Coordinates of C-alpha atoms in Angstrom, one line a residue:
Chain A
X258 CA 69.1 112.9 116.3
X259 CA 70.2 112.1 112.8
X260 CA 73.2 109.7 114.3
X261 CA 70.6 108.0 116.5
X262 CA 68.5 106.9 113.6
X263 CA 71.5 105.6 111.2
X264 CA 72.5 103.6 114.6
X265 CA 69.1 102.3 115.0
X266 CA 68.8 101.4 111.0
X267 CA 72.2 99.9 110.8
X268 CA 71.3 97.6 114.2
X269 CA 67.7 96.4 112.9
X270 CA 67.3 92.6 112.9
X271 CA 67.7 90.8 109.7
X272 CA 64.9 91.4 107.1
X273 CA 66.4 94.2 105.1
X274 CA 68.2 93.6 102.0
X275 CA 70.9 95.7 103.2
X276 CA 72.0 93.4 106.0
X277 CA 74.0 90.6 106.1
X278 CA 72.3 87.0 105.4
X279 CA 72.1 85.1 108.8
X280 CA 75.1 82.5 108.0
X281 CA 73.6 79.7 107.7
X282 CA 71.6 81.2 104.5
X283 CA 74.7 82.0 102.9
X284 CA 76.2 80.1 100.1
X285 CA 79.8 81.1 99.4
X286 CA 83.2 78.9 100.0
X287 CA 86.6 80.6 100.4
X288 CA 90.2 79.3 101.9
X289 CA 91.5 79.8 104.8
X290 CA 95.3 81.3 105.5
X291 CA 96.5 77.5 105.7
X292 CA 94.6 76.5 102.9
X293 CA 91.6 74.5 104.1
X294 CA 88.1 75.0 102.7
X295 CA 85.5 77.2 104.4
X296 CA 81.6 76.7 104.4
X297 CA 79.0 79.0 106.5
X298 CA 78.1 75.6 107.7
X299 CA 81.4 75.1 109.3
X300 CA 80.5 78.1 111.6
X301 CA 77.6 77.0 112.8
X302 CA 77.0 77.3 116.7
X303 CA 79.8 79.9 117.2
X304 CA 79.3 83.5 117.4
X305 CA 81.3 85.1 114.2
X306 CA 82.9 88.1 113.8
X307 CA 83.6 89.4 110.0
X308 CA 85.6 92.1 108.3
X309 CA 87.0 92.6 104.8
X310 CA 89.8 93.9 103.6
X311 CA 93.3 93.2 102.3
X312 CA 97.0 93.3 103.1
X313 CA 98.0 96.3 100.8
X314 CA 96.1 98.1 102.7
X315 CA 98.0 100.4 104.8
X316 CA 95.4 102.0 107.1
X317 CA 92.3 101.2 107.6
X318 CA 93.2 97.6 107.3
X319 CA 96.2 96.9 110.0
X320 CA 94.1 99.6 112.2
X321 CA 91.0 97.0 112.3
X322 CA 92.9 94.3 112.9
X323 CA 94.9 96.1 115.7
X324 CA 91.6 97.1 117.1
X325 CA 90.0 93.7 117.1
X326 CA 93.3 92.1 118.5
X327 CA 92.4 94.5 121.6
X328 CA 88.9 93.6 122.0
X329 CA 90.3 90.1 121.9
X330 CA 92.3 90.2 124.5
X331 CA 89.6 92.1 126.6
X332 CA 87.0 89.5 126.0
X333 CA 90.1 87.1 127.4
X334 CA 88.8 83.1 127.3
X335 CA 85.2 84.3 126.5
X336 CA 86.4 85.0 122.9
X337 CA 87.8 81.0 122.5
X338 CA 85.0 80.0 120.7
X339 CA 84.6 83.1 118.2
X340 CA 84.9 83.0 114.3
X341 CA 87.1 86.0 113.8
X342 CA 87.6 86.3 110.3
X343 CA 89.5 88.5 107.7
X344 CA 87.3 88.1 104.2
X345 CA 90.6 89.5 101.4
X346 CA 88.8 91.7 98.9
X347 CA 92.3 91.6 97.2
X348 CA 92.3 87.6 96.5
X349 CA 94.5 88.1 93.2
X350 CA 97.4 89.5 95.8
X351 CA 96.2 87.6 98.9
X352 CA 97.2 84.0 98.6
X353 CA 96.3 81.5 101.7
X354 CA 100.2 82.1 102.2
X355 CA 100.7 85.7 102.3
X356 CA 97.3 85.9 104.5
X357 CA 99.2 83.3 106.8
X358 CA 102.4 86.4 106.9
X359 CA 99.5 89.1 107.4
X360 CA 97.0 87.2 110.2
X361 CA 100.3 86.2 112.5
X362 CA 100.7 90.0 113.1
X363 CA 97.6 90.0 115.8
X364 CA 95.9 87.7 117.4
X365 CA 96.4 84.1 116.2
X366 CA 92.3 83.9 116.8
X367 CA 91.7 85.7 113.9
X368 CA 92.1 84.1 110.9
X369 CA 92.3 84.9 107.2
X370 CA 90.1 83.7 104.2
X371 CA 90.6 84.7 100.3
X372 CA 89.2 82.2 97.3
X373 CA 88.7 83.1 93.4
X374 CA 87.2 86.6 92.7
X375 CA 83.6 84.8 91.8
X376 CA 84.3 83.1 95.7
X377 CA 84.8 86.4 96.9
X378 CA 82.1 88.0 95.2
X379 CA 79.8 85.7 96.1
X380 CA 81.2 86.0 100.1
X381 CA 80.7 89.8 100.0
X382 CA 77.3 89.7 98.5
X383 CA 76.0 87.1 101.3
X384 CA 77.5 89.7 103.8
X385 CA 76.3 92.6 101.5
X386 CA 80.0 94.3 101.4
X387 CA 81.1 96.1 98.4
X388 CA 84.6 96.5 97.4
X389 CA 85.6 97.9 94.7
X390 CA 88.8 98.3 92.6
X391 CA 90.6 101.5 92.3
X392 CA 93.3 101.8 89.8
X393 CA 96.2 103.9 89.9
X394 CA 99.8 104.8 88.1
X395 CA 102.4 102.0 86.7
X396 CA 99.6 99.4 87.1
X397 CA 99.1 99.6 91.0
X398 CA 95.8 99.9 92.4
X399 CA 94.1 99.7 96.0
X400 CA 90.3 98.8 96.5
X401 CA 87.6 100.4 98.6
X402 CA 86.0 98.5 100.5
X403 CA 82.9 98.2 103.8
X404 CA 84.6 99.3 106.6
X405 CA 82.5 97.8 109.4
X406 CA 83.0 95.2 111.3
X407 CA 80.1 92.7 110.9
X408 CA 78.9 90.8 114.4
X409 CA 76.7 87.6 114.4
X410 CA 75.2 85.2 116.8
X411 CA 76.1 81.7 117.7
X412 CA 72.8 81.0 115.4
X413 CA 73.8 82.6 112.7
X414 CA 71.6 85.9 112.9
X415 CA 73.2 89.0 112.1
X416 CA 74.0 91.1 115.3
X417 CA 75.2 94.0 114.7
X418 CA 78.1 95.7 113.1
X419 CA 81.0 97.8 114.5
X420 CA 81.7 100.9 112.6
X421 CA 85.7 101.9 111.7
X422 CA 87.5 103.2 114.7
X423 CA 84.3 103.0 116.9
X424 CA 85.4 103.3 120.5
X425 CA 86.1 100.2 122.3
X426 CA 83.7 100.9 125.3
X427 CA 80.8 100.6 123.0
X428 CA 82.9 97.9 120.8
X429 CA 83.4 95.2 123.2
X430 CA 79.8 95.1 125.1
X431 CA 78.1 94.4 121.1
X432 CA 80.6 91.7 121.1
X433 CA 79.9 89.9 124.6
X434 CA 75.9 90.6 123.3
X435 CA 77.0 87.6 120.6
X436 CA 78.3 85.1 123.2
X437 CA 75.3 84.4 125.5
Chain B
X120 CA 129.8 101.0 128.8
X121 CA 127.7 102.8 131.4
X122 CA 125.8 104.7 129.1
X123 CA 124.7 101.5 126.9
X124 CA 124.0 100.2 129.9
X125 CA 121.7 102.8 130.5
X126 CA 120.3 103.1 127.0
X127 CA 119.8 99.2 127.4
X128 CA 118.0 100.0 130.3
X129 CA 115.8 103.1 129.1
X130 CA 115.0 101.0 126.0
X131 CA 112.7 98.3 128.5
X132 CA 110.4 101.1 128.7
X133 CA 110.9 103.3 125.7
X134 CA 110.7 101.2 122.9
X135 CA 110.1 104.1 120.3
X136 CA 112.8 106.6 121.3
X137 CA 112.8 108.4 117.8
X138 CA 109.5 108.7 117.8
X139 CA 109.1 110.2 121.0
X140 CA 111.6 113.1 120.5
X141 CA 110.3 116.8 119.3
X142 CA 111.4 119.1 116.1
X143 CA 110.8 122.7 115.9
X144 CA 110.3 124.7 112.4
X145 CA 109.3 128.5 112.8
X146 CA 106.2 127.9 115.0
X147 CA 105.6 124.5 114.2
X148 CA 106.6 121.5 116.6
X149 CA 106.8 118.1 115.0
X150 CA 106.8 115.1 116.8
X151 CA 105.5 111.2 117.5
X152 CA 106.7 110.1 114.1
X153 CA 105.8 106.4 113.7
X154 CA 105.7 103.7 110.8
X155 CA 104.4 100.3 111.1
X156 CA 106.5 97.5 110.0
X157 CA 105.5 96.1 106.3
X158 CA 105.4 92.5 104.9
X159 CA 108.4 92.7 102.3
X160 CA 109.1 95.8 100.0
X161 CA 105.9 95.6 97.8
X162 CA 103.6 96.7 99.7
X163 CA 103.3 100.3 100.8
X164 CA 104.2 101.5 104.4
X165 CA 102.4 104.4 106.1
X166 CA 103.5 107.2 108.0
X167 CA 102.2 109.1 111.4
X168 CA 103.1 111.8 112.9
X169 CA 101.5 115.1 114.9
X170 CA 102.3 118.6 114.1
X171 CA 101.4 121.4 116.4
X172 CA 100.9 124.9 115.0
X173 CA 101.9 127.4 118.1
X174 CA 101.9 130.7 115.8
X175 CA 99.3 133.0 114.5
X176 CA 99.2 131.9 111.0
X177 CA 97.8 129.0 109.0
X178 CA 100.3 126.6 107.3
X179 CA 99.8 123.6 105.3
X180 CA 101.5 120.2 104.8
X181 CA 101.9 119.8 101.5
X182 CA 104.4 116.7 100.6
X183 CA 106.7 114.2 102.6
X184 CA 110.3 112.6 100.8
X185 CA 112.3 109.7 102.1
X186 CA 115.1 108.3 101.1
X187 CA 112.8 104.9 101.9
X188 CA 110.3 105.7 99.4
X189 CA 110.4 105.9 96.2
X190 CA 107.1 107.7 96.1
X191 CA 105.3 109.0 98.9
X192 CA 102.2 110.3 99.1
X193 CA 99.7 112.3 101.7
X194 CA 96.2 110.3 102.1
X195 CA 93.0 110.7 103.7
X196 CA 91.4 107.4 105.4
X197 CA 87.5 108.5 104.3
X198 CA 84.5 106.7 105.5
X199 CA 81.5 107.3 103.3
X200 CA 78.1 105.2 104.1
X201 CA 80.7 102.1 105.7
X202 CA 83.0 102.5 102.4
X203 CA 86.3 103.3 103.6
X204 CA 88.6 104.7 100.6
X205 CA 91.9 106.9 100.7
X206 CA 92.2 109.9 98.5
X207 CA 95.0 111.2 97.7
X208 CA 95.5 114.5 100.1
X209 CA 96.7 117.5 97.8
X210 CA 97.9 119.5 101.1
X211 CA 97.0 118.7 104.5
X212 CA 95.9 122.1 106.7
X213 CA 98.1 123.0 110.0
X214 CA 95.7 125.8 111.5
X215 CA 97.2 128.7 113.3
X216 CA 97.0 128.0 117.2
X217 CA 96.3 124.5 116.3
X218 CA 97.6 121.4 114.5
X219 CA 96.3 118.3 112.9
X220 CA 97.8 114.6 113.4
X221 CA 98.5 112.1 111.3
X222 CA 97.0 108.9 112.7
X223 CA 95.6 105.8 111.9
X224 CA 91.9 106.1 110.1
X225 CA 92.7 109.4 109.4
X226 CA 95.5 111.5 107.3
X227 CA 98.6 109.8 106.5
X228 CA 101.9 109.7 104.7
X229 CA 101.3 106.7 102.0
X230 CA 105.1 105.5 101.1
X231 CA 104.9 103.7 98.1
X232 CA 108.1 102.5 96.6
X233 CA 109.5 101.4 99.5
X234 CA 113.4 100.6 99.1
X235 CA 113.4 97.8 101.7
X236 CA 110.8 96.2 104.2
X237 CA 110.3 98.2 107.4
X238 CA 110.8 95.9 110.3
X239 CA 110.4 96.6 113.8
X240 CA 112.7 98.7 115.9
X241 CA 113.8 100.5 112.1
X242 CA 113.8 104.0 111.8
X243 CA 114.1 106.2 108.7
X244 CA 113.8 110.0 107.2
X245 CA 111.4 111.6 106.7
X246 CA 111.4 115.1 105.1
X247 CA 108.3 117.1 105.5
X248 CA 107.4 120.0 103.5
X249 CA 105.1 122.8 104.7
X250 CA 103.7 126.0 102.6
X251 CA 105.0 128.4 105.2
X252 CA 107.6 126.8 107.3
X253 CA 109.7 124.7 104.6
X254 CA 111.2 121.6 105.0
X255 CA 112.1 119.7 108.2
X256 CA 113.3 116.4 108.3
X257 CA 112.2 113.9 111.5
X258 CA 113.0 110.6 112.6
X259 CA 110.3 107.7 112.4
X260 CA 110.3 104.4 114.1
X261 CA 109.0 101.4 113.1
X262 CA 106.4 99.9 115.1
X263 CA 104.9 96.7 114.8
X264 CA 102.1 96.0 112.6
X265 CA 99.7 95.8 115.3
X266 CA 100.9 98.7 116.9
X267 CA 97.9 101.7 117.5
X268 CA 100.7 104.1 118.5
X269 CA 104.4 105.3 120.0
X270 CA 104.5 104.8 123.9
X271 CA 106.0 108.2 124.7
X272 CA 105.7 109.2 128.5
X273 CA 104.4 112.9 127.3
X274 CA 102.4 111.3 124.6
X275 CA 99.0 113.1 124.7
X276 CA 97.3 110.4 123.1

């Protein structure tokens, strides 16, 4: 019963502080992996998917994008007119350029945005992701970061997110929820 | 000749060869060791692989070396409240009758250091050390980035 009430709370419309801002409330600007400027406003009418994380990642990361490639190619056409985007949480290491590298390992529809670490922070507090920096020998470090996948209407209400490794049967019907 | 022909042949629909063949340690059986290929040598690469326990005793995995790593590492891919982070895993447990896999989202071989980018259709060493069993060294294949996986006819996956 316990898993049917966090689903329930983590699906609820917008309203709580804990969800994401419906997207055209949000304020940030990042840059995309070829180096044009990105506004919420510039997403307007399309229904949006959103993930962060960062190409030094060697798990979780590659395994989302793998996984969203597949829904993807599932959802065929239908998916044409998605924003499917990877939010860096990592900008000092993920240039527009190495993001271009990263994003051309899955499907070209996804695309990659980093931006100064105040354009970040200001991204991941409209979506209400944390990240967070962990540091570890010779200077090296990773970061933590929200798993989820977050899922929005063509309006720009918050749908619904998908959680890490959550199985494609249940995956791909949330997303074809965001494109009528 | 005929036999490249042949291993041309095979490799249409066995693209991860390595990874699909089996090593035995005392009752352990190793196999489906994978890597996914890495953007340059600065980033780490990760490492997969399944270990089945057939005895009547507990083991434990409890470090991987490779000549392609300067420092590898055992993770753990933890989810806690949406925040995925990845501990370092001090030992890994191989329960008796059972197993444990390394897979994506879950355990893992970290390989930091890495000596050269891993590109697809690569394979290196990798020597895994248990508490019980000792050391045995496999063969892992390079996948793509993208990949979720080896394509082994008797994969149970």
């Amino acid at each position: 019963m316990l898993g049917v009430g966090a689903y329930r709370t983590r699906n609820l419309p917008t309203g709580s502080e804990l969800l994401p801002l419906p997207i055209g409330e949000m304020t940030w600007t990042l840059t995309d992996h070829l180096g044009r400027s990105v506004r919420p406003k510039d997403w307007a009418g399309r229904p949006t998917i959103v993930f962060f994380g960062f190409t030094w990642c060697p798990d979780v990361c590659p395994t989302t994008l793998s996984d969203i490639s597949l829904w993807l190619e599932e959802l065929g056409a239908d998916a044409d007119r998605m924003i499917v985007a990877l939010i860096s949480v990592d900008p000092e290491r993920d240039t527009p350029d190495v993001l271009a590298d990263y994003v051309s390992n899955f499907d070209p529809r996804i695309m990659g945005l980093t931006g100064s670490a105040d354009e970040v922070a200001q991204a991941a507090a409209d979506f209400r992701a944390t990240y967070r920096r962990v540091d570890k020998d010779a200077g090296d470090y990773t970061m933590d970061h929200t798993a989820g996948v977050f899922l929005f209407h063509p309006d720009g209400r918050f749908a619904s997110i998908i959680d890490f490794h959550e199985d494609r049967r249940f995956a791909v019907p949330k997303i074809r929820r965001t494109l009528s | 000749m005929k036999h490249f022909l042949l291993a041309a042949a095979l490799g249409l629909s066995a693209p991860a060869a390595m990874a699909c063949e089996t090593v035995t340690i005392g009752d352990l059986t190793i196999e489906h060791a994978w890597s996914k290929a890495t953007l340059g040598a600065a980033r780490p690469g990760v490492f997969y692989v399944e270990i089945t326990n057939t005895g009547s005793t507990d083991d434990a995995l409890v470090g991987i070396s490779s000549p392609a790593a300067g420092m590898p590492m055992l993770h753990e891919t933890v989810v806690q409240d949406g925040i995925a982070s990845m501990p370092h895993a001090m030992s890994i447990p191989v329960p008796a009758g059972q197993g444990v896999q390394l897979s994506p989202g879950g355990y893992h071989g970290m390989l930091m250091g890495l000596t050269t980018a891993l590109k697809e259709g690569d394979s290196f060493p990798v020597t895994l050390s248990f508490e019980k069993a000792g050391e045995v060294t496999v063969n892992v294949d390079v996948l793509s980035l993208r990949a979720e996986g080896p394509d082994c006819a008797d994969a149970g996956q």
